[in-house]
């Protein structure tokens, strides 16, 4: 049971827009800690996709965007491409646990 | 180029010990927060431990008391010492550089993780 809750899977056709939600609580996202997102392609290490709720590292396409409100956050991917098929994880910090916390991960399938 | 390379994984019996290494290049580990994250086969990411630049360490509840984290500044390497290993510790272990921030009470905490190493597989089995 992950501290942050994500849908197990989402899917979309090429060119479409999909969103992945990440729900936390008052001791993590709701406490004001930032949310970060990672993309993990099959058989590879996770890669930072979004940091500080809505910032993209250099090299990440602007098709990826993040937002945060209250105890939740979302990752949006527009103009879906086959290469976006991967697992996506949200991450924050939890003050009650004094620990970094992750969502359970969401598998994105491009139809 | 900023890079992390893990090593030391392998097959170990339940109750055994193992030391993982994370060699950094392109930056200095002693000036950064360094973290370990693991991923059990077919499962999600689980944070394991962090060592702050000042030496403070934190651990996940699942490994506290069994794992320790340290660094060798001369080798620019971070280590994860794993004792009393259990089957449920079987996972790919990744190291990552951690950014940090501080909250309203002045407590410093881990923010995002970047970059990550390629990971090293630890299998605990008899």
Short mmCIF file of C-alpha atoms in Angstrom, two decimals:
data_model
loop_
_atom_site.label_atom_id
_atom_site.label_comp_id
_atom_site.label_asym_id
_atom_site.label_seq_id
_atom_site.Cartn_x
_atom_site.Cartn_y
_atom_site.Cartn_z
CA UNK A 1 0.00 0.00 0.00
CA UNK A 2 1.70 3.17 -1.21
CA UNK A 3 1.42 6.44 0.70
CA UNK A 4 0.61 8.26 -2.55
CA UNK A 5 -2.21 6.81 -4.64
CA UNK A 6 -2.03 6.55 -8.43
CA UNK A 7 -4.27 4.69 -10.90
CA UNK A 8 -2.62 1.41 -11.91
CA UNK A 9 -3.05 2.09 -15.60
CA UNK A 10 -4.13 4.66 -18.15
CA UNK A 11 -4.25 4.51 -21.92
CA UNK A 12 -4.71 6.74 -24.91
CA UNK A 13 -4.36 6.84 -28.65
CA UNK A 14 -1.47 8.60 -30.37
CA UNK A 15 -1.99 12.34 -30.37
CA UNK A 16 -4.44 12.28 -27.46
CA UNK A 17 -4.08 13.81 -23.99
CA UNK A 18 -3.93 11.73 -20.83
CA UNK A 19 -3.64 12.63 -17.18
CA UNK A 20 -2.30 10.66 -14.23
CA UNK A 21 -3.46 11.57 -10.76
CA UNK A 22 -1.50 11.33 -7.51
CA UNK A 23 -3.43 11.61 -4.25
CA UNK A 24 -1.75 12.15 -0.91
CA UNK A 25 -2.68 13.48 2.51
CA UNK A 26 -2.14 16.29 4.97
CA UNK A 27 1.29 14.99 5.97
CA UNK A 28 2.76 15.03 2.47
CA UNK A 29 1.27 16.84 -0.53
CA UNK A 30 -1.29 18.65 1.61
CA UNK A 31 1.45 19.83 3.97
CA UNK A 32 3.01 21.78 1.14
CA UNK A 33 5.74 19.40 0.06
CA UNK A 34 6.37 19.45 -3.66
CA UNK A 35 5.45 16.63 -6.03
CA UNK A 36 7.88 15.21 -8.55
CA UNK A 37 7.29 12.78 -11.41
CA UNK A 38 9.48 10.09 -12.91
CA UNK A 39 9.26 8.12 -16.13
CA UNK A 40 10.55 4.56 -16.18
CA UNK A 41 10.89 2.93 -19.58
CA UNK A 42 10.95 -0.89 -19.60
CA UNK A 43 14.19 -2.28 -18.20
CA UNK A 44 15.69 1.11 -17.37
CA UNK A 45 16.20 3.33 -14.35
CA UNK A 46 13.65 6.00 -13.48
CA UNK A 47 14.22 9.39 -15.06
CA UNK A 48 13.14 12.73 -13.57
CA UNK A 49 10.29 14.11 -15.66
CA UNK A 50 8.79 16.92 -13.57
CA UNK A 51 10.20 18.53 -10.41
CA UNK A 52 8.75 21.05 -8.04
CA UNK A 53 5.18 20.32 -9.13
CA UNK A 54 5.42 21.85 -12.60
CA UNK A 55 9.02 22.26 -13.72
CA UNK A 56 10.61 20.33 -16.57
CA UNK A 57 14.30 19.40 -16.55
CA UNK A 58 16.26 20.31 -19.63
CA UNK A 59 15.48 17.92 -22.47
CA UNK A 60 11.97 16.95 -21.35
CA UNK A 61 9.42 17.89 -24.03
CA UNK A 62 6.79 20.48 -23.17
CA UNK A 63 4.16 17.83 -23.92
CA UNK A 64 4.67 16.86 -20.27
CA UNK A 65 3.27 19.13 -17.56
CA UNK A 66 2.48 18.89 -13.87
CA UNK A 67 0.10 20.55 -11.46
CA UNK A 68 -0.73 20.40 -7.77
CA UNK A 69 -3.78 21.36 -5.74
CA UNK A 70 -4.58 20.58 -2.13
CA UNK A 71 -3.63 17.00 -1.36
CA UNK A 72 -3.37 15.92 -5.01
CA UNK A 73 -1.22 16.38 -8.08
CA UNK A 74 -1.51 15.48 -11.74
CA UNK A 75 0.75 14.73 -14.66
CA UNK A 76 -0.58 15.59 -18.10
CA UNK A 77 0.82 14.28 -21.35
CA UNK A 78 -0.42 15.83 -24.59
CA UNK A 79 0.20 14.66 -28.14
CA UNK A 80 0.75 11.08 -27.00
CA UNK A 81 3.53 9.22 -28.79
CA UNK A 82 4.40 5.53 -28.84
CA UNK A 83 7.67 6.30 -27.03
CA UNK A 84 5.69 7.62 -24.03
CA UNK A 85 4.64 4.07 -23.17
CA UNK A 86 6.20 3.59 -19.74
CA UNK A 87 5.56 3.50 -15.99
CA UNK A 88 5.09 6.87 -14.27
CA UNK A 89 5.66 7.53 -10.57
CA UNK A 90 4.86 10.51 -8.39
CA UNK A 91 7.03 11.29 -5.35
CA UNK A 92 6.90 13.66 -2.41
CA UNK A 93 8.04 13.87 1.21
CA UNK A 94 6.01 12.81 4.23
CA UNK A 95 6.62 14.60 7.53
CA UNK A 96 4.85 11.99 9.67
CA UNK A 97 7.03 9.20 8.28
CA UNK A 98 10.16 11.37 7.90
CA UNK A 99 10.54 9.65 4.58
CA UNK A 100 10.49 10.07 0.84
CA UNK A 101 7.25 8.57 -0.48
CA UNK A 102 6.28 7.30 -3.92
CA UNK A 103 3.04 6.51 -5.63
CA UNK A 104 2.44 2.92 -6.67
CA UNK A 105 3.10 3.77 -10.30
CA UNK A 106 0.88 4.07 -13.37
CA UNK A 107 1.43 2.09 -16.54
CA UNK A 108 0.71 4.17 -19.62
CA UNK A 109 -0.31 2.24 -22.72
CA UNK A 110 -0.37 3.98 -26.08
CA UNK A 111 -3.05 2.25 -28.11
CA UNK B 1 28.92 14.33 -17.21
CA UNK B 2 27.06 13.58 -13.99
CA UNK B 3 26.85 9.81 -13.55
CA UNK B 4 26.17 7.18 -10.89
CA UNK B 5 27.24 3.54 -11.16
CA UNK B 6 26.04 0.93 -8.66
CA UNK B 7 27.74 -2.38 -7.98
CA UNK B 8 27.84 -5.13 -5.38
CA UNK B 9 24.54 -6.86 -5.99
CA UNK B 10 24.19 -10.62 -6.16
CA UNK B 11 22.67 -13.72 -4.61
CA UNK B 12 22.74 -13.93 -0.81
CA UNK B 13 21.12 -16.30 1.64
CA UNK B 14 18.45 -15.14 4.10
CA UNK B 15 20.13 -13.67 7.16
CA UNK B 16 23.22 -12.76 5.15
CA UNK B 17 24.89 -9.43 4.46
CA UNK B 18 25.85 -7.44 1.40
CA UNK B 19 27.49 -4.11 0.64
CA UNK B 20 26.32 -2.06 -2.32
CA UNK B 21 28.48 0.69 -3.81
CA UNK B 22 27.48 3.78 -5.76
CA UNK B 23 30.37 5.50 -7.52
CA UNK B 24 29.71 9.08 -8.57
CA UNK B 25 31.36 11.14 -11.27
CA UNK B 26 30.83 14.72 -12.36
CA UNK B 27 29.96 15.92 -8.85
CA UNK B 28 31.05 15.47 -5.22
CA UNK B 29 28.98 13.15 -3.03
CA UNK B 30 30.12 14.84 0.18
CA UNK B 31 28.44 18.09 -0.91
CA UNK B 32 25.17 16.44 -1.82
CA UNK B 33 22.34 14.40 -0.36
CA UNK B 34 22.59 10.82 -1.65
CA UNK B 35 19.75 8.33 -1.55
CA UNK B 36 18.98 4.67 -2.22
CA UNK B 37 15.69 3.49 -3.75
CA UNK B 38 14.73 -0.11 -4.48
CA UNK B 39 12.28 -1.84 -6.80
CA UNK B 40 11.15 -5.41 -6.18
CA UNK B 41 10.54 -7.50 -9.31
CA UNK B 42 7.42 -6.27 -11.06
CA UNK B 43 6.69 -3.75 -8.27
CA UNK B 44 6.93 -0.03 -7.74
CA UNK B 45 9.63 2.20 -6.29
CA UNK B 46 10.38 2.15 -2.56
CA UNK B 47 12.64 4.69 -0.88
CA UNK B 48 15.30 3.05 1.33
CA UNK B 49 17.73 5.57 2.80
CA UNK B 50 19.43 8.95 2.51
CA UNK B 51 22.65 10.48 3.77
CA UNK B 52 22.72 14.26 4.04
CA UNK B 53 25.79 16.29 3.14
CA UNK B 54 26.31 16.89 6.85
CA UNK B 55 26.22 13.16 7.57
CA UNK B 56 22.72 12.78 8.99
CA UNK B 57 21.06 9.56 7.86
CA UNK B 58 17.46 8.39 7.55
CA UNK B 59 15.96 5.00 6.74
CA UNK B 60 12.63 3.53 5.73
CA UNK B 61 10.84 1.65 8.51
CA UNK B 62 11.26 -1.60 6.57
CA UNK B 63 15.06 -1.48 6.74
CA UNK B 64 15.84 0.58 9.85
CA UNK B 65 18.13 -1.29 12.20
CA UNK B 66 19.31 -3.65 9.45
CA UNK B 67 20.74 -1.29 6.81
CA UNK B 68 23.31 1.48 7.17
CA UNK B 69 24.45 4.12 4.70
CA UNK B 70 27.84 5.77 4.52
CA UNK B 71 30.18 7.44 2.08
CA UNK B 72 33.89 7.49 1.29
CA UNK B 73 34.73 11.00 0.19
CA UNK B 74 38.15 9.97 -1.11
CA UNK B 75 36.50 7.53 -3.51
CA UNK B 76 33.46 9.74 -4.15
CA UNK B 77 31.35 6.70 -3.37
CA UNK B 78 28.26 5.99 -1.28
CA UNK B 79 27.64 2.60 0.30
CA UNK B 80 24.59 0.71 1.50
CA UNK B 81 25.37 -1.96 4.06
CA UNK B 82 22.60 -4.53 4.27
CA UNK B 83 22.43 -7.01 7.16
CA UNK B 84 19.90 -9.64 8.25
CA UNK B 85 18.63 -9.83 4.70
CA UNK B 86 15.17 -11.22 4.03
CA UNK B 87 13.45 -12.55 0.93
CA UNK B 88 11.44 -9.34 0.77
CA UNK B 89 14.64 -7.33 0.33
CA UNK B 90 15.01 -8.86 -3.14
CA UNK B 91 15.02 -5.92 -5.54
CA UNK B 92 16.98 -3.77 -7.91
CA UNK B 93 18.68 -1.10 -5.82
CA UNK B 94 19.18 2.33 -7.37
CA UNK B 95 21.23 5.17 -5.98
CA UNK B 96 20.34 8.75 -6.79
CA UNK B 97 21.50 12.26 -6.01
CA UNK B 98 18.85 14.06 -3.99
CA UNK B 99 17.99 17.71 -4.06
CA UNK B 100 16.86 19.24 -0.78
CA UNK B 101 14.71 21.96 0.70
CA UNK B 102 13.65 23.01 4.18
CA UNK B 103 10.20 23.45 5.66
CA UNK B 104 8.69 26.13 7.88
CA UNK B 105 10.23 24.57 11.00
CA UNK B 106 13.68 24.64 9.46
CA UNK B 107 13.83 20.91 8.90
CA UNK B 108 15.85 19.90 5.84
CA UNK B 109 14.28 17.18 3.74
CA UNK B 110 14.80 15.35 0.46
CA UNK B 111 13.12 16.93 -2.55
CA UNK B 112 13.56 15.33 -5.97
CA UNK B 113 15.98 12.59 -7.09
CA UNK B 114 18.22 13.13 -10.10
CA UNK B 115 20.19 11.55 -11.63
CA UNK B 116 19.74 7.84 -10.96
CA UNK B 117 22.19 5.03 -11.49
CA UNK B 118 21.39 1.97 -13.58
CA UNK B 119 20.72 -0.19 -10.53
CA UNK B 120 22.12 -3.42 -9.11
CA UNK B 121 20.08 -6.55 -8.44
CA UNK B 122 20.01 -8.12 -4.99
CA UNK B 123 18.45 -11.56 -4.67
CA UNK B 124 17.88 -13.03 -1.22
CA UNK B 125 17.21 -16.74 -1.51
CA UNK B 126 18.39 -20.07 -0.18
#
